[in-house]
Amino acid sequence: MKNDVRRRRTEKGWAQSELAERIDVTRLTIISIEKERFDPSLPVAFRLAAAFDCTIEELFEPDTN
Protein backbone atom coordinates (compact mmCIF):
# COMPACT_ATOMS: atom_id res chain seq x y z
CA MET A 1 0.00 0.00 0.00
CA LYS A 2 1.37 3.38 -0.95
CA ASN A 3 1.59 5.94 1.82
CA ASP A 4 2.62 9.47 2.66
CA VAL A 5 4.07 8.71 6.10
CA ARG A 6 7.71 9.63 5.42
CA ARG A 7 6.88 13.01 3.86
CA ARG A 8 4.47 13.97 6.62
CA ARG A 9 6.87 12.81 9.34
CA THR A 10 9.78 14.82 7.94
CA GLU A 11 7.57 17.89 7.52
CA LYS A 12 6.78 17.67 11.23
CA GLY A 13 10.51 17.32 11.99
CA TRP A 14 9.97 14.00 13.77
CA ALA A 15 12.48 11.18 13.85
CA GLN A 16 11.16 7.69 13.11
CA SER A 17 11.62 6.84 16.77
CA GLU A 18 9.56 9.87 17.85
CA LEU A 19 6.67 8.92 15.57
CA ALA A 20 6.89 5.33 16.80
CA GLU A 21 6.65 6.50 20.40
CA ARG A 22 3.72 8.81 19.61
CA ILE A 23 1.64 5.98 18.13
CA ASP A 24 2.94 3.17 20.39
CA VAL A 25 4.74 0.99 17.84
CA THR A 26 8.40 0.15 17.27
CA ARG A 27 10.77 2.16 15.10
CA LEU A 28 11.10 -0.94 12.90
CA THR A 29 7.34 -0.77 12.26
CA ILE A 30 7.65 2.83 11.08
CA ILE A 31 10.59 1.93 8.83
CA SER A 32 8.62 -0.95 7.30
CA ILE A 33 5.53 1.20 6.73
CA GLU A 34 7.57 4.00 5.14
CA LYS A 35 9.31 1.53 2.81
CA GLU A 36 5.89 0.09 1.92
CA ARG A 37 6.96 -3.38 3.06
CA PHE A 38 4.25 -3.58 5.71
CA ASP A 39 0.61 -2.51 5.70
CA PRO A 40 -0.39 -1.39 9.19
CA SER A 41 -3.35 -2.77 11.07
CA LEU A 42 -6.44 -0.59 11.14
CA PRO A 43 -5.80 0.62 14.72
CA VAL A 44 -2.24 1.64 13.78
CA ALA A 45 -3.47 3.35 10.61
CA PHE A 46 -5.98 5.35 12.71
CA ARG A 47 -3.24 6.36 15.16
CA LEU A 48 -0.98 7.44 12.30
CA ALA A 49 -3.75 9.51 10.75
CA ALA A 50 -4.49 11.11 14.11
CA ALA A 51 -0.80 11.93 14.64
CA PHE A 52 -0.75 13.73 11.28
CA ASP A 53 -4.22 15.24 11.73
CA CYS A 54 -5.53 13.74 8.51
CA THR A 55 -7.76 10.91 7.37
CA ILE A 56 -6.59 7.39 6.62
CA GLU A 57 -7.58 7.95 2.99
CA GLU A 58 -5.27 10.98 2.81
CA LEU A 59 -2.38 8.98 4.27
CA PHE A 60 -2.76 5.66 2.44
CA GLU A 61 -3.52 4.73 -1.14
CA PRO A 62 -4.19 1.17 -2.32
CA ASP A 63 -1.52 -0.25 -4.57
CA THR A 64 -3.29 -1.12 -7.80
CA ASN A 65 -0.45 -3.26 -9.19
mmCIF file as Biopython writes it, N, C-alpha, C and O atoms, coordinates in Angstrom:
data_model
#
loop_
_atom_site.group_PDB
_atom_site.id
_atom_site.type_symbol
_atom_site.label_atom_id
_atom_site.label_alt_id
_atom_site.label_comp_id
_atom_site.label_asym_id
_atom_site.label_entity_id
_atom_site.label_seq_id
_atom_site.pdbx_PDB_ins_code
_atom_site.Cartn_x
_atom_site.Cartn_y
_atom_site.Cartn_z
_atom_site.occupancy
_atom_site.B_iso_or_equiv
_atom_site.auth_seq_id
_atom_site.auth_asym_id
_atom_site.pdbx_PDB_model_num
ATOM 1   N N  . MET A ? 1  ? 0.844  -1.166 0.000  1.0 0.0 1  A 1 
ATOM 2   C CA . MET A ? 1  ? 0.000  0.000  0.000  1.0 0.0 1  A 1 
ATOM 3   C C  . MET A ? 1  ? 0.898  1.241  0.000  1.0 0.0 1  A 1 
ATOM 4   O O  . MET A ? 1  ? 1.819  1.360  0.808  1.0 0.0 1  A 1 
ATOM 5   N N  . LYS A ? 2  ? 0.615  2.132  -0.897 1.0 0.0 2  A 1 
ATOM 6   C CA . LYS A ? 2  ? 1.374  3.378  -0.953 1.0 0.0 2  A 1 
ATOM 7   C C  . LYS A ? 2  ? 0.955  4.270  0.207  1.0 0.0 2  A 1 
ATOM 8   O O  . LYS A ? 2  ? -0.198 4.253  0.639  1.0 0.0 2  A 1 
ATOM 9   N N  . ASN A ? 3  ? 1.921  5.058  0.709  1.0 0.0 3  A 1 
ATOM 10  C CA . ASN A ? 3  ? 1.586  5.943  1.819  1.0 0.0 3  A 1 
ATOM 11  C C  . ASN A ? 3  ? 2.432  7.207  1.788  1.0 0.0 3  A 1 
ATOM 12  O O  . ASN A ? 3  ? 3.427  7.306  1.071  1.0 0.0 3  A 1 
ATOM 13  N N  . ASP A ? 4  ? 2.000  8.156  2.586  1.0 0.0 4  A 1 
ATOM 14  C CA . ASP A ? 4  ? 2.619  9.474  2.659  1.0 0.0 4  A 1 
ATOM 15  C C  . ASP A ? 4  ? 3.257  9.694  4.032  1.0 0.0 4  A 1 
ATOM 16  O O  . ASP A ? 4  ? 3.447  10.835 4.455  1.0 0.0 4  A 1 
ATOM 17  N N  . VAL A ? 5  ? 3.584  8.614  4.719  1.0 0.0 5  A 1 
ATOM 18  C CA . VAL A ? 5  ? 4.068  8.708  6.096  1.0 0.0 5  A 1 
ATOM 19  C C  . VAL A ? 5  ? 5.416  9.428  6.162  1.0 0.0 5  A 1 
ATOM 20  O O  . VAL A ? 5  ? 5.582  10.348 6.962  1.0 0.0 5  A 1 
ATOM 21  N N  . ARG A ? 6  ? 6.364  9.028  5.347  1.0 0.0 6  A 1 
ATOM 22  C CA . ARG A ? 6  ? 7.709  9.629  5.419  1.0 0.0 6  A 1 
ATOM 23  C C  . ARG A ? 6  ? 7.656  11.148 5.188  1.0 0.0 6  A 1 
ATOM 24  O O  . ARG A ? 6  ? 8.256  11.911 5.945  1.0 0.0 6  A 1 
ATOM 25  N N  . ARG A ? 7  ? 6.950  11.577 4.161  1.0 0.0 7  A 1 
ATOM 26  C CA . ARG A ? 7  ? 6.881  13.013 3.863  1.0 0.0 7  A 1 
ATOM 27  C C  . ARG A ? 7  ? 6.257  13.782 5.021  1.0 0.0 7  A 1 
ATOM 28  O O  . ARG A ? 7  ? 6.777  14.816 5.440  1.0 0.0 7  A 1 
ATOM 29  N N  . ARG A ? 8  ? 5.154  13.279 5.529  1.0 0.0 8  A 1 
ATOM 30  C CA . ARG A ? 8  ? 4.466  13.975 6.621  1.0 0.0 8  A 1 
ATOM 31  C C  . ARG A ? 8  ? 5.321  13.979 7.886  1.0 0.0 8  A 1 
ATOM 32  O O  . ARG A ? 8  ? 5.348  14.972 8.613  1.0 0.0 8  A 1 
ATOM 33  N N  . ARG A ? 9  ? 6.015  12.883 8.150  1.0 0.0 9  A 1 
ATOM 34  C CA . ARG A ? 9  ? 6.872  12.807 9.339  1.0 0.0 9  A 1 
ATOM 35  C C  . ARG A ? 9  ? 8.008  13.818 9.240  1.0 0.0 9  A 1 
ATOM 36  O O  . ARG A ? 9  ? 8.290  14.528 10.205 1.0 0.0 9  A 1 
ATOM 37  N N  . THR A ? 10 ? 8.661  13.889 8.081  1.0 0.0 10 A 1 
ATOM 38  C CA . THR A ? 10 ? 9.781  14.818 7.937  1.0 0.0 10 A 1 
ATOM 39  C C  . THR A ? 10 ? 9.303  16.270 7.971  1.0 0.0 10 A 1 
ATOM 40  O O  . THR A ? 10 ? 10.010 17.141 8.478  1.0 0.0 10 A 1 
ATOM 41  N N  . GLU A ? 11 ? 8.117  16.537 7.439  1.0 0.0 11 A 1 
ATOM 42  C CA . GLU A ? 11 ? 7.567  17.894 7.516  1.0 0.0 11 A 1 
ATOM 43  C C  . GLU A ? 11 ? 7.350  18.328 8.961  1.0 0.0 11 A 1 
ATOM 44  O O  . GLU A ? 11 ? 7.511  19.501 9.297  1.0 0.0 11 A 1 
ATOM 45  N N  . LYS A ? 12 ? 6.983  17.375 9.811  1.0 0.0 12 A 1 
ATOM 46  C CA . LYS A ? 12 ? 6.777  17.670 11.229 1.0 0.0 12 A 1 
ATOM 47  C C  . LYS A ? 12 ? 8.108  17.771 11.977 1.0 0.0 12 A 1 
ATOM 48  O O  . LYS A ? 12 ? 8.154  18.262 13.105 1.0 0.0 12 A 1 
ATOM 49  N N  . GLY A ? 13 ? 9.198  17.301 11.341 1.0 0.0 13 A 1 
ATOM 50  C CA . GLY A ? 13 ? 10.505 17.317 11.991 1.0 0.0 13 A 1 
ATOM 51  C C  . GLY A ? 13 ? 10.687 16.196 12.994 1.0 0.0 13 A 1 
ATOM 52  O O  . GLY A ? 13 ? 11.520 16.290 13.896 1.0 0.0 13 A 1 
ATOM 53  N N  . TRP A ? 14 ? 9.901  15.128 12.838 1.0 0.0 14 A 1 
ATOM 54  C CA . TRP A ? 14 ? 9.969  14.001 13.770 1.0 0.0 14 A 1 
ATOM 55  C C  . TRP A ? 14 ? 10.927 12.943 13.265 1.0 0.0 14 A 1 
ATOM 56  O O  . TRP A ? 14 ? 10.971 12.662 12.067 1.0 0.0 14 A 1 
ATOM 57  N N  . ALA A ? 15 ? 11.685 12.361 14.156 1.0 0.0 15 A 1 
ATOM 58  C CA . ALA A ? 15 ? 12.481 11.176 13.847 1.0 0.0 15 A 1 
ATOM 59  C C  . ALA A ? 15 ? 11.533 9.978  13.794 1.0 0.0 15 A 1 
ATOM 60  O O  . ALA A ? 15 ? 10.422 10.027 14.321 1.0 0.0 15 A 1 
ATOM 61  N N  . GLN A ? 16 ? 11.984 8.910  13.154 1.0 0.0 16 A 1 
ATOM 62  C CA . GLN A ? 16 ? 11.160 7.691  13.114 1.0 0.0 16 A 1 
ATOM 63  C C  . GLN A ? 16 ? 10.850 7.207  14.523 1.0 0.0 16 A 1 
ATOM 64  O O  . GLN A ? 16 ? 9.737  6.763  14.803 1.0 0.0 16 A 1 
ATOM 65  N N  . SER A ? 17 ? 11.826 7.294  15.398 1.0 0.0 17 A 1 
ATOM 66  C CA . SER A ? 17 ? 11.619 6.837  16.774 1.0 0.0 17 A 1 
ATOM 67  C C  . SER A ? 17 ? 10.576 7.691  17.501 1.0 0.0 17 A 1 
ATOM 68  O O  . SER A ? 17 ? 9.811  7.173  18.314 1.0 0.0 17 A 1 
ATOM 69  N N  . GLU A ? 18 ? 10.541 8.987  17.215 1.0 0.0 18 A 1 
ATOM 70  C CA . GLU A ? 18 ? 9.561  9.865  17.848 1.0 0.0 18 A 1 
ATOM 71  C C  . GLU A ? 18 ? 8.145  9.525  17.386 1.0 0.0 18 A 1 
ATOM 72  O O  . GLU A ? 18 ? 7.220  9.457  18.194 1.0 0.0 18 A 1 
ATOM 73  N N  . LEU A ? 19 ? 7.985  9.312  16.076 1.0 0.0 19 A 1 
ATOM 74  C CA . LEU A ? 19 ? 6.669  8.921  15.573 1.0 0.0 19 A 1 
ATOM 75  C C  . LEU A ? 19 ? 6.250  7.587  16.168 1.0 0.0 19 A 1 
ATOM 76  O O  . LEU A ? 19 ? 5.097  7.409  16.563 1.0 0.0 19 A 1 
ATOM 77  N N  . ALA A ? 20 ? 7.188  6.651  16.230 1.0 0.0 20 A 1 
ATOM 78  C CA . ALA A ? 20 ? 6.892  5.334  16.796 1.0 0.0 20 A 1 
ATOM 79  C C  . ALA A ? 20 ? 6.393  5.460  18.236 1.0 0.0 20 A 1 
ATOM 80  O O  . ALA A ? 20 ? 5.421  4.812  18.624 1.0 0.0 20 A 1 
ATOM 81  N N  . GLU A ? 21 ? 7.060  6.294  19.013 1.0 0.0 21 A 1 
ATOM 82  C CA . GLU A ? 21 ? 6.651  6.497  20.397 1.0 0.0 21 A 1 
ATOM 83  C C  . GLU A ? 21 ? 5.269  7.144  20.472 1.0 0.0 21 A 1 
ATOM 84  O O  . GLU A ? 21 ? 4.451  6.767  21.311 1.0 0.0 21 A 1 
ATOM 85  N N  . ARG A ? 22 ? 5.010  8.109  19.605 1.0 0.0 22 A 1 
ATOM 86  C CA . ARG A ? 22 ? 3.722  8.809  19.609 1.0 0.0 22 A 1 
ATOM 87  C C  . ARG A ? 22 ? 2.552  7.869  19.333 1.0 0.0 22 A 1 
ATOM 88  O O  . ARG A ? 22 ? 1.466  8.055  19.882 1.0 0.0 22 A 1 
ATOM 89  N N  . ILE A ? 23 ? 2.766  6.857  18.485 1.0 0.0 23 A 1 
ATOM 90  C CA . ILE A ? 23 ? 1.638  5.976  18.132 1.0 0.0 23 A 1 
ATOM 91  C C  . ILE A ? 23 ? 1.771  4.580  18.739 1.0 0.0 23 A 1 
ATOM 92  O O  . ILE A ? 23 ? 0.997  3.678  18.419 1.0 0.0 23 A 1 
ATOM 93  N N  . ASP A ? 24 ? 2.765  4.412  19.624 1.0 0.0 24 A 1 
ATOM 94  C CA . ASP A ? 24 ? 2.941  3.170  20.391 1.0 0.0 24 A 1 
ATOM 95  C C  . ASP A ? 24 ? 3.234  1.949  19.517 1.0 0.0 24 A 1 
ATOM 96  O O  . ASP A ? 24 ? 2.594  0.905  19.644 1.0 0.0 24 A 1 
ATOM 97  N N  . VAL A ? 25 ? 4.223  2.109  18.625 1.0 0.0 25 A 1 
ATOM 98  C CA . VAL A ? 25 ? 4.743  0.987  17.842 1.0 0.0 25 A 1 
ATOM 99  C C  . VAL A ? 25 ? 6.268  1.065  17.895 1.0 0.0 25 A 1 
ATOM 100 O O  . VAL A ? 25 ? 6.818  1.996  18.483 1.0 0.0 25 A 1 
ATOM 101 N N  . THR A ? 26 ? 6.947  0.111  17.296 1.0 0.0 26 A 1 
ATOM 102 C CA . THR A ? 26 ? 8.403  0.151  17.267 1.0 0.0 26 A 1 
ATOM 103 C C  . THR A ? 26 ? 8.901  0.984  16.091 1.0 0.0 26 A 1 
ATOM 104 O O  . THR A ? 26 ? 8.178  1.221  15.124 1.0 0.0 26 A 1 
ATOM 105 N N  . ARG A ? 27 ? 10.149 1.419  16.200 1.0 0.0 27 A 1 
ATOM 106 C CA . ARG A ? 27 ? 10.773 2.156  15.100 1.0 0.0 27 A 1 
ATOM 107 C C  . ARG A ? 27 ? 10.829 1.279  13.855 1.0 0.0 27 A 1 
ATOM 108 O O  . ARG A ? 27 ? 10.657 1.774  12.741 1.0 0.0 27 A 1 
ATOM 109 N N  . LEU A ? 28 ? 11.067 -0.013 14.031 1.0 0.0 28 A 1 
ATOM 110 C CA . LEU A ? 28 ? 11.103 -0.940 12.899 1.0 0.0 28 A 1 
ATOM 111 C C  . LEU A ? 28 ? 9.761  -0.954 12.159 1.0 0.0 28 A 1 
ATOM 112 O O  . LEU A ? 28 ? 9.729  -1.072 10.934 1.0 0.0 28 A 1 
ATOM 113 N N  . THR A ? 29 ? 8.662  -0.836 12.896 1.0 0.0 29 A 1 
ATOM 114 C CA . THR A ? 29 ? 7.344  -0.774 12.261 1.0 0.0 29 A 1 
ATOM 115 C C  . THR A ? 29 ? 7.236  0.461  11.374 1.0 0.0 29 A 1 
ATOM 116 O O  . THR A ? 29 ? 6.741  0.380  10.250 1.0 0.0 29 A 1 
ATOM 117 N N  . ILE A ? 30 ? 7.696  1.598  11.874 1.0 0.0 30 A 1 
ATOM 118 C CA . ILE A ? 30 ? 7.654  2.832  11.083 1.0 0.0 30 A 1 
ATOM 119 C C  . ILE A ? 30 ? 8.513  2.691  9.834  1.0 0.0 30 A 1 
ATOM 120 O O  . ILE A ? 30 ? 8.094  3.080  8.744  1.0 0.0 30 A 1 
ATOM 121 N N  . ILE A ? 31 ? 9.704  2.139  9.985  1.0 0.0 31 A 1 
ATOM 122 C CA . ILE A ? 31 ? 10.588 1.926  8.833  1.0 0.0 31 A 1 
ATOM 123 C C  . ILE A ? 31 ? 9.893  1.066  7.792  1.0 0.0 31 A 1 
ATOM 124 O O  . ILE A ? 31 ? 9.911  1.393  6.606  1.0 0.0 31 A 1 
ATOM 125 N N  . SER A ? 32 ? 9.283  -0.026 8.220  1.0 0.0 32 A 1 
ATOM 126 C CA . SER A ? 32 ? 8.616  -0.953 7.305  1.0 0.0 32 A 1 
ATOM 127 C C  . SER A ? 32 ? 7.421  -0.305 6.612  1.0 0.0 32 A 1 
ATOM 128 O O  . SER A ? 32 ? 7.184  -0.552 5.429  1.0 0.0 32 A 1 
ATOM 129 N N  . ILE A ? 33 ? 6.674  0.511  7.327  1.0 0.0 33 A 1 
ATOM 130 C CA . ILE A ? 33 ? 5.534  1.203  6.726  1.0 0.0 33 A 1 
ATOM 131 C C  . ILE A ? 33 ? 6.033  2.201  5.694  1.0 0.0 33 A 1 
ATOM 132 O O  . ILE A ? 33 ? 5.508  2.262  4.583  1.0 0.0 33 A 1 
ATOM 133 N N  . GLU A ? 34 ? 7.051  2.988  6.058  1.0 0.0 34 A 1 
ATOM 134 C CA . GLU A ? 34 ? 7.571  3.996  5.137  1.0 0.0 34 A 1 
ATOM 135 C C  . GLU A ? 34 ? 8.146  3.375  3.865  1.0 0.0 34 A 1 
ATOM 136 O O  . GLU A ? 34 ? 8.042  3.962  2.788  1.0 0.0 34 A 1 
ATOM 137 N N  . LYS A ? 35 ? 8.743  2.209  3.982  1.0 0.0 35 A 1 
ATOM 138 C CA . LYS A ? 35 ? 9.311  1.531  2.807  1.0 0.0 35 A 1 
ATOM 139 C C  . LYS A ? 35 ? 8.272  0.701  2.058  1.0 0.0 35 A 1 
ATOM 140 O O  . LYS A ? 35 ? 8.586  0.004  1.094  1.0 0.0 35 A 1 
ATOM 141 N N  . GLU A ? 36 ? 7.020  0.794  2.529  1.0 0.0 36 A 1 
ATOM 142 C CA . GLU A ? 36 ? 5.885  0.087  1.917  1.0 0.0 36 A 1 
ATOM 143 C C  . GLU A ? 36 ? 6.085  -1.423 1.885  1.0 0.0 36 A 1 
ATOM 144 O O  . GLU A ? 36 ? 5.635  -2.105 0.963  1.0 0.0 36 A 1 
ATOM 145 N N  . ARG A ? 37 ? 6.767  -1.934 2.909  1.0 0.0 37 A 1 
ATOM 146 C CA . ARG A ? 37 ? 6.958  -3.381 3.061  1.0 0.0 37 A 1 
ATOM 147 C C  . ARG A ? 37 ? 5.913  -3.988 3.980  1.0 0.0 37 A 1 
ATOM 148 O O  . ARG A ? 37 ? 5.755  -5.208 4.038  1.0 0.0 37 A 1 
ATOM 149 N N  . PHE A ? 38 ? 5.199  -3.126 4.700  1.0 0.0 38 A 1 
ATOM 150 C CA . PHE A ? 38 ? 4.255  -3.578 5.713  1.0 0.0 38 A 1 
ATOM 151 C C  . PHE A ? 38 ? 3.032  -2.675 5.679  1.0 0.0 38 A 1 
ATOM 152 O O  . PHE A ? 38 ? 3.161  -1.451 5.720  1.0 0.0 38 A 1 
ATOM 153 N N  . ASP A ? 39 ? 1.858  -3.266 5.606  1.0 0.0 39 A 1 
ATOM 154 C CA . ASP A ? 39 ? 0.608  -2.514 5.705  1.0 0.0 39 A 1 
ATOM 155 C C  . ASP A ? 39 ? 0.156  -2.555 7.164  1.0 0.0 39 A 1 
ATOM 156 O O  . ASP A ? 39 ? -0.013 -3.636 7.728  1.0 0.0 39 A 1 
ATOM 157 N N  . PRO A ? 40 ? -0.040 -1.400 7.773  1.0 0.0 40 A 1 
ATOM 158 C CA . PRO A ? 40 ? -0.391 -1.391 9.193  1.0 0.0 40 A 1 
ATOM 159 C C  . PRO A ? 40 ? -1.803 -1.916 9.442  1.0 0.0 40 A 1 
ATOM 160 O O  . PRO A ? 40 ? -2.663 -1.903 8.562  1.0 0.0 40 A 1 
ATOM 161 N N  . SER A ? 41 ? -2.006 -2.373 10.662 1.0 0.0 41 A 1 
ATOM 162 C CA . SER A ? 41 ? -3.353 -2.771 11.069 1.0 0.0 41 A 1 
ATOM 163 C C  . SER A ? 41 ? -4.232 -1.520 11.088 1.0 0.0 41 A 1 
ATOM 164 O O  . SER A ? 41 ? -3.728 -0.397 11.079 1.0 0.0 41 A 1 
ATOM 165 N N  . LEU A ? 42 ? -5.520 -1.719 11.114 1.0 0.0 42 A 1 
ATOM 166 C CA . LEU A ? 42 ? -6.436 -0.587 11.136 1.0 0.0 42 A 1 
ATOM 167 C C  . LEU A ? 42 ? -6.227 0.306  12.360 1.0 0.0 42 A 1 
ATOM 168 O O  . LEU A ? 42 ? -6.219 1.528  12.215 1.0 0.0 42 A 1 
ATOM 169 N N  . PRO A ? 43 ? -6.058 -0.258 13.562 1.0 0.0 43 A 1 
ATOM 170 C CA . PRO A ? 43 ? -5.804 0.617  14.716 1.0 0.0 43 A 1 
ATOM 171 C C  . PRO A ? 43 ? -4.526 1.469  14.554 1.0 0.0 43 A 1 
ATOM 172 O O  . PRO A ? 43 ? -4.508 2.641  14.929 1.0 0.0 43 A 1 
ATOM 173 N N  . VAL A ? 44 ? -3.479 0.879  14.002 1.0 0.0 44 A 1 
ATOM 174 C CA . VAL A ? 44 ? -2.241 1.638  13.779 1.0 0.0 44 A 1 
ATOM 175 C C  . VAL A ? 44 ? -2.454 2.708  12.710 1.0 0.0 44 A 1 
ATOM 176 O O  . VAL A ? 44 ? -1.963 3.828  12.849 1.0 0.0 44 A 1 
ATOM 177 N N  . ALA A ? 45 ? -3.173 2.373  11.659 1.0 0.0 45 A 1 
ATOM 178 C CA . ALA A ? 45 ? -3.469 3.351  10.613 1.0 0.0 45 A 1 
ATOM 179 C C  . ALA A ? 45 ? -4.256 4.533  11.181 1.0 0.0 45 A 1 
ATOM 180 O O  . ALA A ? 45 ? -3.995 5.679  10.815 1.0 0.0 45 A 1 
ATOM 181 N N  . PHE A ? 46 ? -5.217 4.266  12.073 1.0 0.0 46 A 1 
ATOM 182 C CA . PHE A ? 46 ? -5.976 5.345  12.709 1.0 0.0 46 A 1 
ATOM 183 C C  . PHE A ? 46 ? -5.063 6.212  13.578 1.0 0.0 46 A 1 
ATOM 184 O O  . PHE A ? 46 ? -5.186 7.437  13.576 1.0 0.0 46 A 1 
ATOM 185 N N  . ARG A ? 47 ? -4.151 5.584  14.317 1.0 0.0 47 A 1 
ATOM 186 C CA . ARG A ? 47 ? -3.236 6.363  15.161 1.0 0.0 47 A 1 
ATOM 187 C C  . ARG A ? 47 ? -2.292 7.202  14.319 1.0 0.0 47 A 1 
ATOM 188 O O  . ARG A ? 47 ? -1.988 8.339  14.680 1.0 0.0 47 A 1 
ATOM 189 N N  . LEU A ? 48 ? -1.823 6.659  13.203 1.0 0.0 48 A 1 
ATOM 190 C CA . LEU A ? 48 ? -0.976 7.442  12.298 1.0 0.0 48 A 1 
ATOM 191 C C  . LEU A ? 48 ? -1.733 8.650  11.754 1.0 0.0 48 A 1 
ATOM 192 O O  . LEU A ? 48 ? -1.225 9.771  11.763 1.0 0.0 48 A 1 
ATOM 193 N N  . ALA A ? 49 ? -2.941 8.409  11.286 1.0 0.0 49 A 1 
ATOM 194 C CA . ALA A ? 49 ? -3.746 9.510  10.746 1.0 0.0 49 A 1 
ATOM 195 C C  . ALA A ? 49 ? -3.985 10.574 11.811 1.0 0.0 49 A 1 
ATOM 196 O O  . ALA A ? 49 ? -3.911 11.768 11.522 1.0 0.0 49 A 1 
ATOM 197 N N  . ALA A ? 50 ? -4.267 10.154 13.025 1.0 0.0 50 A 1 
ATOM 198 C CA . ALA A ? 50 ? -4.493 11.113 14.111 1.0 0.0 50 A 1 
ATOM 199 C C  . ALA A ? 50 ? -3.222 11.908 14.404 1.0 0.0 50 A 1 
ATOM 200 O O  . ALA A ? 50 ? -3.288 13.113 14.650 1.0 0.0 50 A 1 
ATOM 201 N N  . ALA A ? 51 ? -2.079 11.248 14.381 1.0 0.0 51 A 1 
ATOM 202 C CA . ALA A ? 51 ? -0.804 11.934 14.639 1.0 0.0 51 A 1 
ATOM 203 C C  . ALA A ? 51 ? -0.544 13.018 13.601 1.0 0.0 51 A 1 
ATOM 204 O O  . ALA A ? 51 ? 0.028  14.061 13.916 1.0 0.0 51 A 1 
ATOM 205 N N  . PHE A ? 52 ? -0.964 12.770 12.368 1.0 0.0 52 A 1 
ATOM 206 C CA . PHE A ? 52 ? -0.750 13.726 11.284 1.0 0.0 52 A 1 
ATOM 207 C C  . PHE A ? 52 ? -1.967 14.614 11.034 1.0 0.0 52 A 1 
ATOM 208 O O  . PHE A ? 52 ? -1.968 15.429 10.112 1.0 0.0 52 A 1 
ATOM 209 N N  . ASP A ? 53 ? -2.995 14.453 11.854 1.0 0.0 53 A 1 
ATOM 210 C CA . ASP A ? 53 ? -4.220 15.244 11.735 1.0 0.0 53 A 1 
ATOM 211 C C  . ASP A ? 53 ? -4.788 15.187 10.310 1.0 0.0 53 A 1 
ATOM 212 O O  . ASP A ? 53 ? -5.059 16.210 9.682  1.0 0.0 53 A 1 
ATOM 213 N N  . CYS A ? 54 ? -4.955 13.952 9.829  1.0 0.0 54 A 1 
ATOM 214 C CA . CYS A ? 54 ? -5.526 13.736 8.505  1.0 0.0 54 A 1 
ATOM 215 C C  . CYS A ? 54 ? -6.372 12.466 8.545  1.0 0.0 54 A 1 
ATOM 216 O O  . CYS A ? 54 ? -6.462 11.803 9.579  1.0 0.0 54 A 1 
ATOM 217 N N  . THR A ? 55 ? -6.975 12.140 7.440  1.0 0.0 55 A 1 
ATOM 218 C CA . THR A ? 55 ? -7.761 10.906 7.365  1.0 0.0 55 A 1 
ATOM 219 C C  . THR A ? 55 ? -6.863 9.764  6.887  1.0 0.0 55 A 1 
ATOM 220 O O  . THR A ? 55 ? -5.789 9.992  6.329  1.0 0.0 55 A 1 
ATOM 221 N N  . ILE A ? 56 ? -7.313 8.560  7.111  1.0 0.0 56 A 1 
ATOM 222 C CA . ILE A ? 56 ? -6.586 7.387  6.620  1.0 0.0 56 A 1 
ATOM 223 C C  . ILE A ? 56 ? -6.485 7.442  5.103  1.0 0.0 56 A 1 
ATOM 224 O O  . ILE A ? 56 ? -5.453 7.096  4.528  1.0 0.0 56 A 1 
ATOM 225 N N  . GLU A ? 57 ? -7.566 7.880  4.457  1.0 0.0 57 A 1 
ATOM 226 C CA . GLU A ? 57 ? -7.576 7.952  2.987  1.0 0.0 57 A 1 
ATOM 227 C C  . GLU A ? 57 ? -6.555 8.960  2.460  1.0 0.0 57 A 1 
ATOM 228 O O  . GLU A ? 57 ? -6.023 8.781  1.364  1.0 0.0 57 A 1 
ATOM 229 N N  . GLU A ? 58 ? -6.278 10.009 3.220  1.0 0.0 58 A 1 
ATOM 230 C CA . GLU A ? 58 ? -5.269 10.984 2.811  1.0 0.0 58 A 1 
ATOM 231 C C  . GLU A ? 58 ? -3.853 10.436 3.000  1.0 0.0 58 A 1 
ATOM 232 O O  . GLU A ? 58 ? -2.924 10.855 2.309  1.0 0.0 58 A 1 
ATOM 233 N N  . LEU A ? 59 ? -3.696 9.517  3.919  1.0 0.0 59 A 1 
ATOM 234 C CA . LEU A ? 59 ? -2.377 8.975  4.268  1.0 0.0 59 A 1 
ATOM 235 C C  . LEU A ? 59 ? -2.011 7.739  3.463  1.0 0.0 59 A 1 
ATOM 236 O O  . LEU A ? 59 ? -0.842 7.532  3.135  1.0 0.0 59 A 1 
ATOM 237 N N  . PHE A ? 60 ? -2.998 6.921  3.144  1.0 0.0 60 A 1 
ATOM 238 C CA . PHE A ? 60 ? -2.755 5.659  2.443  1.0 0.0 60 A 1 
ATOM 239 C C  . PHE A ? 60 ? -3.524 5.578  1.134  1.0 0.0 60 A 1 
ATOM 240 O O  . PHE A ? 60 ? -4.639 6.085  1.011  1.0 0.0 60 A 1 
ATOM 241 N N  . GLU A ? 61 ? -2.903 4.931  0.170  1.0 0.0 61 A 1 
ATOM 242 C CA . GLU A ? 61 ? -3.516 4.730  -1.140 1.0 0.0 61 A 1 
ATOM 243 C C  . GLU A ? 61 ? -3.310 3.271  -1.553 1.0 0.0 61 A 1 
ATOM 244 O O  . GLU A ? 61 ? -2.179 2.785  -1.541 1.0 0.0 61 A 1 
ATOM 245 N N  . PRO A ? 62 ? -4.365 2.579  -1.911 1.0 0.0 62 A 1 
ATOM 246 C CA . PRO A ? 62 ? -4.194 1.175  -2.325 1.0 0.0 62 A 1 
ATOM 247 C C  . PRO A ? 62 ? -3.248 1.056  -3.509 1.0 0.0 62 A 1 
ATOM 248 O O  . PRO A ? 62 ? -3.276 1.870  -4.433 1.0 0.0 62 A 1 
ATOM 249 N N  . ASP A ? 63 ? -2.416 0.032  -3.464 1.0 0.0 63 A 1 
ATOM 250 C CA . ASP A ? 63 ? -1.516 -0.253 -4.572 1.0 0.0 63 A 1 
ATOM 251 C C  . ASP A ? 63 ? -2.289 -1.042 -5.609 1.0 0.0 63 A 1 
ATOM 252 O O  . ASP A ? 63 ? -2.731 -2.159 -5.340 1.0 0.0 63 A 1 
ATOM 253 N N  . THR A ? 64 ? -2.453 -0.477 -6.778 1.0 0.0 64 A 1 
ATOM 254 C CA . THR A ? 64 ? -3.293 -1.123 -7.801 1.0 0.0 64 A 1 
ATOM 255 C C  . THR A ? 64 ? -2.519 -2.104 -8.685 1.0 0.0 64 A 1 
ATOM 256 O O  . THR A ? 64 ? -3.083 -2.673 -9.619 1.0 0.0 64 A 1 
ATOM 257 N N  . ASN A ? 65 ? -1.249 -2.299 -8.398 1.0 0.0 65 A 1 
ATOM 258 C CA . ASN A ? 65 ? -0.450 -3.263 -9.193 1.0 0.0 65 A 1 
ATOM 259 C C  . ASN A ? 65 ? -0.650 -4.671 -8.742 1.0 0.0 65 A 1 
ATOM 260 O O  . ASN A ? 65 ? -0.055 -5.589 -9.305 1.0 0.0 65 A 1 
#
